Coordinates of C-alpha atoms and ligand atoms in Angstrom, one line a residue:
X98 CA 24.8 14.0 27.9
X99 CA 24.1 10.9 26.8
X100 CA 20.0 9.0 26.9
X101 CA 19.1 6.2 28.1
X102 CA 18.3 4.1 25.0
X103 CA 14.7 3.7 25.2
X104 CA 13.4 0.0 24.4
X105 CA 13.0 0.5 20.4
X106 CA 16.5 0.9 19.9
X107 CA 16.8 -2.0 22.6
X108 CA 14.8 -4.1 20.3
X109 CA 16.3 -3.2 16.6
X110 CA 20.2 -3.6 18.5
X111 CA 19.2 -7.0 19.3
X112 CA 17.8 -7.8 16.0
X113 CA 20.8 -7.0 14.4
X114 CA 22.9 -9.2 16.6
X115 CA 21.0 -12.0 15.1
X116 CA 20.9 -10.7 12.1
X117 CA 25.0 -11.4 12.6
X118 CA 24.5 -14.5 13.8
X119 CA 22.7 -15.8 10.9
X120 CA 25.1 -14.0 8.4
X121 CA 27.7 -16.5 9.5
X122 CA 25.2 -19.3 9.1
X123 CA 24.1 -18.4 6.0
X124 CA 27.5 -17.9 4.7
X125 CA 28.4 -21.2 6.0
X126 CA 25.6 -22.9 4.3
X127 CA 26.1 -21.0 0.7
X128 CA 30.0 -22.5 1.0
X129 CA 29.0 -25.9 1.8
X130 CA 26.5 -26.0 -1.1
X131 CA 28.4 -24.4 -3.3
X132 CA 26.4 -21.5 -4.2
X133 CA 24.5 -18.4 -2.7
X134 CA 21.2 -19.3 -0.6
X135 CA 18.0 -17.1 -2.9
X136 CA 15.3 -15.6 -1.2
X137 CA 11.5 -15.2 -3.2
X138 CA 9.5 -12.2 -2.1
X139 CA 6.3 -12.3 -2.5
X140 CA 3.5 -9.6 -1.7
X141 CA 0.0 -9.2 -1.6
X142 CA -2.4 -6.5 -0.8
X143 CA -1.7 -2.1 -0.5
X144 CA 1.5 -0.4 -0.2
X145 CA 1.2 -0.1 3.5
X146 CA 2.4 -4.2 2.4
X147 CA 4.6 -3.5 0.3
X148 CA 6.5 -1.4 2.4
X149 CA 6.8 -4.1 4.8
X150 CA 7.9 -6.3 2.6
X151 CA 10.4 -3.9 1.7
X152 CA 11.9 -4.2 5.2
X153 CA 11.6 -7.9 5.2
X154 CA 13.9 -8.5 1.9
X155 CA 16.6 -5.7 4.4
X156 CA 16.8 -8.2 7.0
X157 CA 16.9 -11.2 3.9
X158 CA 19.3 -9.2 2.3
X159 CA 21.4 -8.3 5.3
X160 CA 21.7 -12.0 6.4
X161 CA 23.0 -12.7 2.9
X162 CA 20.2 -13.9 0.7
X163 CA 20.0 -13.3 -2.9
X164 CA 17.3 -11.8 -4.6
X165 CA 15.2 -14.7 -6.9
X166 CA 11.8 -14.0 -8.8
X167 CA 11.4 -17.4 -9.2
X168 CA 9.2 -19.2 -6.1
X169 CA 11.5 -22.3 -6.1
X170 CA 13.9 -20.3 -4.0
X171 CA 15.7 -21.2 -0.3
X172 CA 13.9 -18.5 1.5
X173 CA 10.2 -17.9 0.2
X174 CA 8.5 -15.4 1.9
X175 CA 4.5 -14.2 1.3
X176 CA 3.2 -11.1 3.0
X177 CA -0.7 -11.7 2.5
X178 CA -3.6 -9.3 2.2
X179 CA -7.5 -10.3 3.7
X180 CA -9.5 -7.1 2.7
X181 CA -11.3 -9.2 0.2
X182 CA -12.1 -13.0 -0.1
X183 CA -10.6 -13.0 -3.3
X184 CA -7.2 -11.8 -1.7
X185 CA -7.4 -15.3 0.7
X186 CA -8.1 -17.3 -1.6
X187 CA -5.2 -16.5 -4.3
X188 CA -2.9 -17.4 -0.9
X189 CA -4.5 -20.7 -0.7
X190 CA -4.0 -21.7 -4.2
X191 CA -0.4 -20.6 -4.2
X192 CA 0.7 -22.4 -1.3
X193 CA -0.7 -26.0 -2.0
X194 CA 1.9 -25.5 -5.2
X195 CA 4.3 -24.9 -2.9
X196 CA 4.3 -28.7 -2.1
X197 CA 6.9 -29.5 -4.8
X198 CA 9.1 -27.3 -4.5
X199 CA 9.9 -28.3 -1.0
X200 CA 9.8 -31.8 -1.5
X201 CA 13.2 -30.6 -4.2
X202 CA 14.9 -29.0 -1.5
X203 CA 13.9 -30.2 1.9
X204 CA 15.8 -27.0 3.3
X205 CA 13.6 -24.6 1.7
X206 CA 12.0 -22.3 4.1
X207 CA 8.5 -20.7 3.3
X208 CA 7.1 -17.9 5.5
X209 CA 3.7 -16.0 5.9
X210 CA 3.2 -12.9 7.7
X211 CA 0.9 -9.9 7.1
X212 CA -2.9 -9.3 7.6
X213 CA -4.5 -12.5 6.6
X214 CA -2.2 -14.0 9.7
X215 CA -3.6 -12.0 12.2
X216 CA -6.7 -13.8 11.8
X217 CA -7.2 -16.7 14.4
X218 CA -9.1 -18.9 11.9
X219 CA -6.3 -18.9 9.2
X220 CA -3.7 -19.5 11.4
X221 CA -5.6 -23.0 12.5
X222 CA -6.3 -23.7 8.7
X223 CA -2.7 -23.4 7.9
X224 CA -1.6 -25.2 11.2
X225 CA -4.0 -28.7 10.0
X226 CA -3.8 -28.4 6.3
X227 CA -0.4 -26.4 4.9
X228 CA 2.1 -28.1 7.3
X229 CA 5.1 -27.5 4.7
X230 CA 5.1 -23.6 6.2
X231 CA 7.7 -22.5 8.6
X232 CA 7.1 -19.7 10.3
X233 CA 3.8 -17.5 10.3
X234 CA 3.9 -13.8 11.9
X235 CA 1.6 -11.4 11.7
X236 CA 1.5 -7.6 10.8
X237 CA 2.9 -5.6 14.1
X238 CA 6.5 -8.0 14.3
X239 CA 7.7 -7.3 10.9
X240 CA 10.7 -5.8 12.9
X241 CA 11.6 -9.5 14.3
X242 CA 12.4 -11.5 10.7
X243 CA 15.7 -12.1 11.9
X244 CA 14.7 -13.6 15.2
X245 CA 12.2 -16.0 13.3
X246 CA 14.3 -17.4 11.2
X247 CA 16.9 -18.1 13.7
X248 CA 14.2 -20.0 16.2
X249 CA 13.0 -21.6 13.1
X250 CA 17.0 -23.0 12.7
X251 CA 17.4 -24.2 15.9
X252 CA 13.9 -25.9 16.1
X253 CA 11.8 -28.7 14.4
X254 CA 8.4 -27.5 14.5
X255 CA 5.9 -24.3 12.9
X256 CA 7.3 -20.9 14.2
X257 CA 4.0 -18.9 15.0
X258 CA 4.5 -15.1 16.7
X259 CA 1.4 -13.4 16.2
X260 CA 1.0 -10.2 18.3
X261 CA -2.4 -8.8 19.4
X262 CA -1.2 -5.5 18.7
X263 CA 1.7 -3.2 19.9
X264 CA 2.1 0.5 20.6
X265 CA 5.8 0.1 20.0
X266 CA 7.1 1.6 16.4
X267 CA 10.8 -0.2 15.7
X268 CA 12.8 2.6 13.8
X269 CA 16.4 2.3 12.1
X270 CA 16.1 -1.3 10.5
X271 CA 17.7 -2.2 7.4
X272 CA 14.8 -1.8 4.0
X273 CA 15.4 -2.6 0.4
X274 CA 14.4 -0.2 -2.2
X275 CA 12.5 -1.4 -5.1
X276 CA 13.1 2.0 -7.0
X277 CA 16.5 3.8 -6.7
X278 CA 14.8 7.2 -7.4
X279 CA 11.2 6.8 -5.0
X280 CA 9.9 5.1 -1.9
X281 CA 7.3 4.7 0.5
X282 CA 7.8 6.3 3.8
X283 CA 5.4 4.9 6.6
X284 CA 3.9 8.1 8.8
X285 CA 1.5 6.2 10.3
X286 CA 0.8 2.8 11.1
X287 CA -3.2 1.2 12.1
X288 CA -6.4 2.3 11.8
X289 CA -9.5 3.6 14.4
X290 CA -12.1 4.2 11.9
X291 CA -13.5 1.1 11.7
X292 CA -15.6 1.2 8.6
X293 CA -18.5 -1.4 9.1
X294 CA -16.8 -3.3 6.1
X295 CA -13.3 -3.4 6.5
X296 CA -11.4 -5.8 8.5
X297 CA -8.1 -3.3 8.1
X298 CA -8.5 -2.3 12.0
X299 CA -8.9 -5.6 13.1
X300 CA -5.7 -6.5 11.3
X301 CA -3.4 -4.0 12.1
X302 CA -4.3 -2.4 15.0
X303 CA -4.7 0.9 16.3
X304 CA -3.6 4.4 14.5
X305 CA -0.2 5.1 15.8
X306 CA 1.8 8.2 14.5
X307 CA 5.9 8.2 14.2
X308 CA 7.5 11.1 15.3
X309 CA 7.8 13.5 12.3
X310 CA 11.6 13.6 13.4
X311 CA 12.2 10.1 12.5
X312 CA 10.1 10.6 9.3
X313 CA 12.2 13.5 8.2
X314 CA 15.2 11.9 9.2
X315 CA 14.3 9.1 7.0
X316 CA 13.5 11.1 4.1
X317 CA 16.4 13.0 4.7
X318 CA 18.7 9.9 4.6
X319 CA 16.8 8.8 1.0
X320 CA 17.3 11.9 -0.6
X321 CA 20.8 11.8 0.1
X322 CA 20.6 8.4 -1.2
X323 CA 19.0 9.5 -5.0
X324 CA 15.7 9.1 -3.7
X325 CA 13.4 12.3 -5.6
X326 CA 10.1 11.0 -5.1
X327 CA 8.1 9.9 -1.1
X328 CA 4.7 8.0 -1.1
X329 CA 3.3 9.4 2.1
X330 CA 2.2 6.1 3.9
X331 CA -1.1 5.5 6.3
X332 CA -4.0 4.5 6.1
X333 CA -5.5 7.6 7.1
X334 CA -2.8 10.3 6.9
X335 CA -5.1 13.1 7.4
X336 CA -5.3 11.7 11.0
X337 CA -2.0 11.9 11.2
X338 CA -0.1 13.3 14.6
X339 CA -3.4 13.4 16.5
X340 CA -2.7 11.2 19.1
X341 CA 1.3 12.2 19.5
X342 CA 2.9 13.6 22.6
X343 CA 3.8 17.0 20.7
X344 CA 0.3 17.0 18.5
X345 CA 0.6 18.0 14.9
X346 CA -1.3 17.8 11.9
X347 CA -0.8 15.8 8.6
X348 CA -0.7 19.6 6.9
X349 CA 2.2 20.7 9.1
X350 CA 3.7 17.2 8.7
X351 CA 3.5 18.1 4.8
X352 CA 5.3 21.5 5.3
X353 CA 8.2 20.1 7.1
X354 CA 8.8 17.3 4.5
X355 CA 8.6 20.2 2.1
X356 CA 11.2 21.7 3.3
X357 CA 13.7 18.6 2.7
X358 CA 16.4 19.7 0.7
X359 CA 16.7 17.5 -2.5
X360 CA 13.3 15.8 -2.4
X361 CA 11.2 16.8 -5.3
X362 CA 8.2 15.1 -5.1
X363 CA 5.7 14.5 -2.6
X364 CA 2.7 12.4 -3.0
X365 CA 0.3 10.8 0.0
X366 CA -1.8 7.8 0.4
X367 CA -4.7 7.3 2.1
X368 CA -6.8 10.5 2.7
X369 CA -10.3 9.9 4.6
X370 CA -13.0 12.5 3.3
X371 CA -14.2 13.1 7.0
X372 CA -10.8 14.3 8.3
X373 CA -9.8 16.3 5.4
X374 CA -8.9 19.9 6.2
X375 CA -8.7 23.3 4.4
X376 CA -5.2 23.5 6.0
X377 CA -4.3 20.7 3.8
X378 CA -6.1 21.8 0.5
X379 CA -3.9 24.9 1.5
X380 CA -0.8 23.9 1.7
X381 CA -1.7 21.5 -1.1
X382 CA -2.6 24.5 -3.4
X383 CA 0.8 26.8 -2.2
X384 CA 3.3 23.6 -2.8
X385 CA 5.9 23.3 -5.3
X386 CA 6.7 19.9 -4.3
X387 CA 3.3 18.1 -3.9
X388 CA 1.9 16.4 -6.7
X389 CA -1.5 17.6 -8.3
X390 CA -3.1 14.0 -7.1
X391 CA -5.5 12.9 -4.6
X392 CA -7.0 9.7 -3.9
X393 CA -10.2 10.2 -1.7
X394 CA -12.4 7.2 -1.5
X395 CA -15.7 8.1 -1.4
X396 CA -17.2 4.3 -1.0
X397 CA -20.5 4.9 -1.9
X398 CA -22.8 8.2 -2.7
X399 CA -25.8 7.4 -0.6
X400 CA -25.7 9.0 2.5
X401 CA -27.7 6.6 3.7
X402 CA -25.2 3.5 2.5
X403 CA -22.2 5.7 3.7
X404 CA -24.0 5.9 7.3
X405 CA -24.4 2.1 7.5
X406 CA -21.0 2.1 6.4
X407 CA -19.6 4.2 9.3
X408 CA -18.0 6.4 7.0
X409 CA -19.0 9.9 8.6
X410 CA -20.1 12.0 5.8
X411 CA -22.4 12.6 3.4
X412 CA -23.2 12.6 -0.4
X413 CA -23.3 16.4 0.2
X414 CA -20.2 16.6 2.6
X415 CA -18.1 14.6 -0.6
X416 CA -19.5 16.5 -2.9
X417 CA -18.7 20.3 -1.3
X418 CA -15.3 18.8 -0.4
X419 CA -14.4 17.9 -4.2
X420 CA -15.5 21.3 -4.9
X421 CA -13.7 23.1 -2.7
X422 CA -10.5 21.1 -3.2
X423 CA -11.1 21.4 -7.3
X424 CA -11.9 25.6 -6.5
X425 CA -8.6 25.6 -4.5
X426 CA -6.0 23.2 -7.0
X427 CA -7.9 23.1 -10.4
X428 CA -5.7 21.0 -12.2
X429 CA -5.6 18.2 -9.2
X430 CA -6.6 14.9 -10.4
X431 CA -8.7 13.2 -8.1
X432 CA -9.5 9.1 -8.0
X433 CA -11.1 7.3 -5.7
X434 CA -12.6 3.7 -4.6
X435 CA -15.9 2.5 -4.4
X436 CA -17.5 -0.3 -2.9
X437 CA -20.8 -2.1 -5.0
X438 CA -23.8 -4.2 -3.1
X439 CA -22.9 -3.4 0.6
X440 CA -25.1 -5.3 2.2
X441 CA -28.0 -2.1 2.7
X442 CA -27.6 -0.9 -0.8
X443 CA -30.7 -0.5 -3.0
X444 CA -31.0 0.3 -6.5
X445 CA -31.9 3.6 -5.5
X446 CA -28.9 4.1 -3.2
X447 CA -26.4 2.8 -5.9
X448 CA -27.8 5.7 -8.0
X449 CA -27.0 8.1 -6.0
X450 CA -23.3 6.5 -6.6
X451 CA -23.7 7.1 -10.1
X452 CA -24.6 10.5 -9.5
X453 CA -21.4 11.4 -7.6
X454 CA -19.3 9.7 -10.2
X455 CA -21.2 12.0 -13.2
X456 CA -20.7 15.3 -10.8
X457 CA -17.2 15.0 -9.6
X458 CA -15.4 12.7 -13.1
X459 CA -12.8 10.9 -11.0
X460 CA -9.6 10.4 -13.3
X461 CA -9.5 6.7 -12.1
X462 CA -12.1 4.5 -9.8
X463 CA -11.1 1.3 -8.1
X464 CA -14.5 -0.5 -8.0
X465 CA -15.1 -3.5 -6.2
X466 CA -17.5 -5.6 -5.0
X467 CA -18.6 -5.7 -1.4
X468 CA -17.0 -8.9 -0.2
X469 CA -18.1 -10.2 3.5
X470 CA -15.0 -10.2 6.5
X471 CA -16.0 -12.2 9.5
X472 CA -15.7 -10.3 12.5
X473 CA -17.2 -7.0 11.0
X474 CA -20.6 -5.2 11.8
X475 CA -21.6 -5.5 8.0
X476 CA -21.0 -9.2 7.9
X477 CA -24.4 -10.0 10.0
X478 CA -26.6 -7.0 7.9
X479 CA -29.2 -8.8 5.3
X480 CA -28.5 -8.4 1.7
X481 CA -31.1 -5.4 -0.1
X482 CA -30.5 -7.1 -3.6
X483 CA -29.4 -10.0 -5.6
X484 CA -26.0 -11.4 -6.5
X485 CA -27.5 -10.9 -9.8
X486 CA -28.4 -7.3 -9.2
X487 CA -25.0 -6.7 -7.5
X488 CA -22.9 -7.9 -10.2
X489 CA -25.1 -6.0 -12.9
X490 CA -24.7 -2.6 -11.2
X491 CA -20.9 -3.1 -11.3
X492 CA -20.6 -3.6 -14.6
X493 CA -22.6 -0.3 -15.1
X494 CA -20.1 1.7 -13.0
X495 CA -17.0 0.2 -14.4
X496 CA -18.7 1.5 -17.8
X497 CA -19.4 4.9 -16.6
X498 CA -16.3 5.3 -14.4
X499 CA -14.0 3.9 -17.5
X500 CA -16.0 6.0 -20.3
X501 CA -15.3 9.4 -17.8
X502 CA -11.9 8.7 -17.0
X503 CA -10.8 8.2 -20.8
X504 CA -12.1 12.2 -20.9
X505 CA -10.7 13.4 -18.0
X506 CA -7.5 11.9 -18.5
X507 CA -6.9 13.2 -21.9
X508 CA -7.5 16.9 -20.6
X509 CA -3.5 17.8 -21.1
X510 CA -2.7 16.1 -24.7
X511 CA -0.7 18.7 -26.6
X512 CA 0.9 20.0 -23.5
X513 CA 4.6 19.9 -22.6
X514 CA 4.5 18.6 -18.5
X515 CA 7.6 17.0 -16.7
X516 CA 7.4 13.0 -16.0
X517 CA 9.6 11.1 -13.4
X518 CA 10.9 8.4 -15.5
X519 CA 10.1 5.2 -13.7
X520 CA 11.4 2.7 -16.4
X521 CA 11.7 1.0 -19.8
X522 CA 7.9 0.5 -21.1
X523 CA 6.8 -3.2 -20.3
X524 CA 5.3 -3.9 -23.5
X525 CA 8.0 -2.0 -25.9
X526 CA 11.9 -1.7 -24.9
X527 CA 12.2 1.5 -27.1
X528 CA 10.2 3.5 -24.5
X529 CA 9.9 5.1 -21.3
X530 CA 7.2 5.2 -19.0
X531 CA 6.9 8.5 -16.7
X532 CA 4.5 9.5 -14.3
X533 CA 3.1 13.2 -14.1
X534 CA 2.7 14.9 -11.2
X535 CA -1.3 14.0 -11.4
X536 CA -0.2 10.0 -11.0
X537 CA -1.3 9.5 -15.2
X538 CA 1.8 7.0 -17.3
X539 CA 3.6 8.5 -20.5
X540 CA 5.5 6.4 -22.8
X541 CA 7.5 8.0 -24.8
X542 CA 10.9 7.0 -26.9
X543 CA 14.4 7.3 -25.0
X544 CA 17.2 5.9 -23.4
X545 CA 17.5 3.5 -20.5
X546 CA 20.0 6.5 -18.7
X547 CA 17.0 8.7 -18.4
X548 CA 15.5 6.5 -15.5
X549 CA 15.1 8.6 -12.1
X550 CA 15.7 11.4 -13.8
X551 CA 12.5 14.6 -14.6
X552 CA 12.0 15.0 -18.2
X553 CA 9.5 17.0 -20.2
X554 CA 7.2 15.8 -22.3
X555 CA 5.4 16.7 -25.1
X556 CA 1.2 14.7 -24.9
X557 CA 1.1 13.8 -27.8
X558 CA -1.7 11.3 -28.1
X559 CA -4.1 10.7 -25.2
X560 CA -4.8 6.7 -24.8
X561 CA -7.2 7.0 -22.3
X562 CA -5.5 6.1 -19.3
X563 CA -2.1 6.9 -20.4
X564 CA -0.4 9.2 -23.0
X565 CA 2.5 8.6 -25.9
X566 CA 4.8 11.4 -25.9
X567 CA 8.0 12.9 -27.1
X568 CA 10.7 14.3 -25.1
X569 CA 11.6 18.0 -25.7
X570 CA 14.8 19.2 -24.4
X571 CA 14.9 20.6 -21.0
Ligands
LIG734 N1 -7.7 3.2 4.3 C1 -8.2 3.3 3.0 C2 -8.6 2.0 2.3 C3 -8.0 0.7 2.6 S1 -8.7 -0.7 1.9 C4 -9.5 4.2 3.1 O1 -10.1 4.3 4.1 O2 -9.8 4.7 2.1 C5 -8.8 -0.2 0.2 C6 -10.1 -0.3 -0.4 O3 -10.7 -1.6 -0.3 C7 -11.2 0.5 0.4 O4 -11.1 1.9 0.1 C8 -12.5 -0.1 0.0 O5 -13.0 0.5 -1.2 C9 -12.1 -1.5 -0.4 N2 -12.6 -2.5 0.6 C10 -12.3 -2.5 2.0 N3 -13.0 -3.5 2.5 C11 -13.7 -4.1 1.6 C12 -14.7 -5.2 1.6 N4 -15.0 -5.8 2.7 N5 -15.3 -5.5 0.4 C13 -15.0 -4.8 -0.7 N6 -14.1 -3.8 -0.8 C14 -13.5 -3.4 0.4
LIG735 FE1 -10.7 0.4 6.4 FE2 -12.1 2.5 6.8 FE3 -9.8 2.2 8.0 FE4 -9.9 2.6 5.4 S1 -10.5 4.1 7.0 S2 -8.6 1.1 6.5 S3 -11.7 1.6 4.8 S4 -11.6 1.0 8.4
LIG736 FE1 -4.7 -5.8 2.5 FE2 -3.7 -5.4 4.9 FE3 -3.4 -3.6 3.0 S1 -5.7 -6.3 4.5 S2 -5.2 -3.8 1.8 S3 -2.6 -5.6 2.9 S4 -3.6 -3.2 5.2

C-alpha cells in the first residue's frame, strides 16, 4: 500500500523541481559566457555549520556550480556564526571587501545564512549598510537554497526568508562531502538548555530529534558510499530521542549505528555533563566501533558560576562523572571547553576552575573568554572583576591547560595504534596525518593512496599535541 507523502517529502520534491529549473539556467548562462559559473563556500562557526553548509554546496552543486576557493566567484555564499562577538565581527570585515569584487562582475551573487541571521538587529544592519548582499536566510531554511536563488533571479531587490523556527526536519536533499572516507551526520537539530550565556537556543530553535531510521538510513547510504568514519551531530546528543514519538535514548541510538555494517568508526559531538548517563559510558566501554574520545564541557568549576550559568551540575557532579567515565573506559581521552570572566565570576570561583582542570587533565581545553550576546540572561548581570583581571586569568589557564595537555597527550609514544589517514601533512607533502581513535594527529611518512584507509602506527615521538610516527605493516 502505498503513504500519503507527508509534507517533508512535499517540500524536498519541490525543491528539486527548482533545482531543475535553475540547472537549465545555469547551463544557459555558463554557455553564453563561455565558461562554467564558480560557487565560494564559506563557513563560520561549529560543525552543526559546517554540516549545513555541506548541504548548501549539494544544492550549488546540483544546479551546476563549480567549486572555487577563491571569494571572487559567481555564487559566494557565507554561513555565519554569533556565539561570540569576535565571530560577528570577522563577517563584517569580510563583506565590506566584498565591494570590489561585485563591482568586477555585476552578476555575482553573495548570500548569508546561518545563526548571525537570525538575529533581528543584523538583519537591519545589513539591510542599511551592506546592500551589495542578495539573499539572507537564516538557520531552519537551509533546505530552501534552491528556491532563494531562483526568487533572487526573477527579482531586483534583497531576498530575506528568515523563519522564527520550525518543527519540520527536510530529509533526502542532495549534500557534498568534504571527506570521501568521514562525515557529519545531524541526529539532532536545536537546543532547550538555555545556558544563561549562549545565544545557540535563540538561534536555532528548539531540540528536535530525527527519526533514528532516517539517521541509519543515511549512514547506511555513506558507508556504501566509502564513508568509514560518522561525527554524531547535536548540540546535545545525550538528549537525544527524548521528545520523539517512539522515545529512545542517545545510548540505544549508539547501538543501532553500531550495528551498521561497514562503518568503523563512531565518534559524537556535543555531550552535556547533566544528561550524561551510565547507559552511555556503558555502551561506550563495550563498543568496538566508538572512539576512546569525549568532549564534555565543563564551562566553569565553581558550582556557584555553573549555577548562574544554568548549567545544572556541580563542581562535584563533573568531577564524579569524569571519574566514573575514566573508572569505566580508562584510556578515553576527554577535552572540554571553558568559559573565563562570566559575568559572576570571582577570583575565587575561577580557582575552583583551576582545580577541576589539575584533577581531571583534559587532553585538550577550548578556553574562551566570556563574550556578551544581547538577548541572554547573562548579558544584564554586573561584572565581579576587571577586564584586566579577566584577561589575566586566561592567560593562566591557557598555561595550565597547554602545560597538562602536552603530558597527557604523550601518554601512548612508543605504542603501535591504528590512525584514519585523513590527508597529506599541511606543512610537509612527504607525510600523512591520521587521527587515533582518542581524536590526537600523527604524521608520519607515506603515500598519498593511503588516504581513507586505517593504518598502524608506531608513536614515535610525542609533540605535544600531536605525534610523528612510522607505519608498520598491517
Ligand atoms: N552545545 C555545546 C556548545 C556550543 S557553543 C555545549 O553545550 O557544550 C561552543 C562553546 O562556546 C561552548 O561550550 C562555550 O564554552 C562557548 N560559548 C558559548 N557562548 C559563549 C559566550 N557568550 N562567550 C564565550 N564563550 C561562549
Ligand atoms: Fe549553548 Fe548550553 Fe545549548 Fe550548549 S547546551 S548550545 S552552551 S545553551
Ligand atoms: Fe556558532 Fe551557530 Fe554553531 S552560533 S557555534 S554556528 S550553532
Amino acid at each position: 500500500m502505498r503513504t500519503e507523502p507527508n509534507i517533508n517529502e512535499i517540500e524536498a520534491n519541490k525543491q528539486k523541481e527548482i533545482m531543475e529549473r535553475l540547472k537549465i539556467r545555469i547551463a544557459d548562462k555558463s554557455k553564453e559566457l563561455g565558461r562554467p559559473l564558480t560557487y565560494c563556500s564559506v563557513c563560520f562557526g561549529c560543525q552543526m555549520n559546517a554540516k549545513d553548509s555541506e548541504k548548501l554546496e549539494g544544492i550549488l552543486e546540483t544546479i551546476g556550480y563549480v567549486r572555487s576557493e577563491s571569494e571572487d566567484a559567481d555564487f559566494l555564499i557565507m554561513n555565519t556564526c554569533t556565539v561570540r562577538e569576535n565571530a560577528n565581527l570577522r563577517v563584517y570585515g569580510r563583506l565590506g571587501q566584498l565591494k570590489k569584487y561585485k563591482k568586477k562582475n555585476p552578476d555575482m551573487m553573495i548570500a548569508l545564512c546561518g545563526c548571525m541571521m537570525q538575529e533581528s538587529l543584523v538583519v537591519e544592519k545589513i539591510k542599511q549598510s551592506y546592500r551589495h548582499v542578495d539573499i539572507i536566510f537564516g538557520t531552519h531554511n537551509v533546505f530552501k537554497l534552491a528556491e532563494l536563488i531562483e526568487n533572487k533571479l526573477n527579482s531586483k531587490g534583497m531576498v530575506i526568508d528568515i523563519w522564527e523556527g520550525t518543527t519540520e526536519i527536510v530529509e533526502d536533499l542532495p549534500s557534498e562531502r568534504k571527506y570521501d572516507f568521514k562525515c557529519g551526520v545531524n541526529i539532532m537539530f536545536g537546543c532547550n538548555n538555555f545556558c544563561t550565556y549562549c545565544i545557540v537556543p535563540y538561534v536555532r530553535g528548539r531540540e528536535r530529534s530525527r527519526k533514528p531510521e532516517d539517521i541509519i538510513a543515511e549512514i547506511q547510504s555513506l558507508v556504501a558510499d566509502g564513508v568509514v568514519e560518522v561525527m554524531l551531530l547535536g548540540q546535545n546528543v545525550n538528549s537525544y530521542g527524548k521528545n520523539l514519538e517512539n522515545p529512545i535514548s542517545f545510548a540505544q541510538l549508539l547501538e543501532q549505528v553500531e550495528a551498521v555494517e561497514g562503518l568503523q568508526r563512531i565518534r559524537f559531538m556535543t555531550s552535556h555533563p547533566k544528561d550524561l548517563s551510565d547507559e552511555l559510558i556503558a555502551v561506550m566501554a563495550k563498543s568496538k566501533k566508538i572512539c576512546k574520545h569525549l568532549h564534555l564541557p565543563m564551562q566553569s568549576g565553581s558550582t556557584k558560576v555553573l549555577a548562574d550559568m544554568n548549567r545544572r551540575y556541580t563542581k562535584e557532579d563533573y568531577l564524579t562523572l569524569v571519574d566514573k567515565i575514566k573508572t569505566a573506559i580508562p584510556d578515553i581521552s576527554l577535552t572540554t571547553d571553558i568559559i573565563v570572566g562570566f559575568p559572576t565570576e570571582t577570583e575565587e570561583d575561577f580557582n575552583e576552575t583551576l582545580d577541576v582542570v589539575r584533577k581531571v587533565r583534559f587532553d585538550s581545553a577550548f578556553t574562551f573568554i566570556y563574550s556578551k550576546r544581547t538577548g541572554t540572561p547573562a548579558a544584564t548581570m554586573e561584572f565581579a572583576s576587571t577586564e584586566e583581571e579577566i584577561k589575566e586569568r586566561f592567560d593562566r589557564l591557557l598555561k595550565e591547560v597547554q602545560d597538562i595537555a602536552k603530558e597527557t597527550c604523550s601518554k601512548d609514544q612508543g605504542q603501535v595504534l591504528e590512525v584514519l589517514v585523513e590527508g597529506v601533512d599541511e606543512q610537509d607533502a612527504s607525510l600523512l596525518t591520521g587521527r587515533l581513535s582518542n581524536n590526537i594527529l600523527v604524521h608520519f611518512p607515506g603515500d598519498e593512496s593511503l588516504i581513507g584507509t586505517f593504518q598502524n602506527v608506531r608513536l614515535i615521538e610525542a609533540k605535544g599535541f600531536y605525534y610523528l610516527g612510522e607505519r608498520v605493516d598491517n
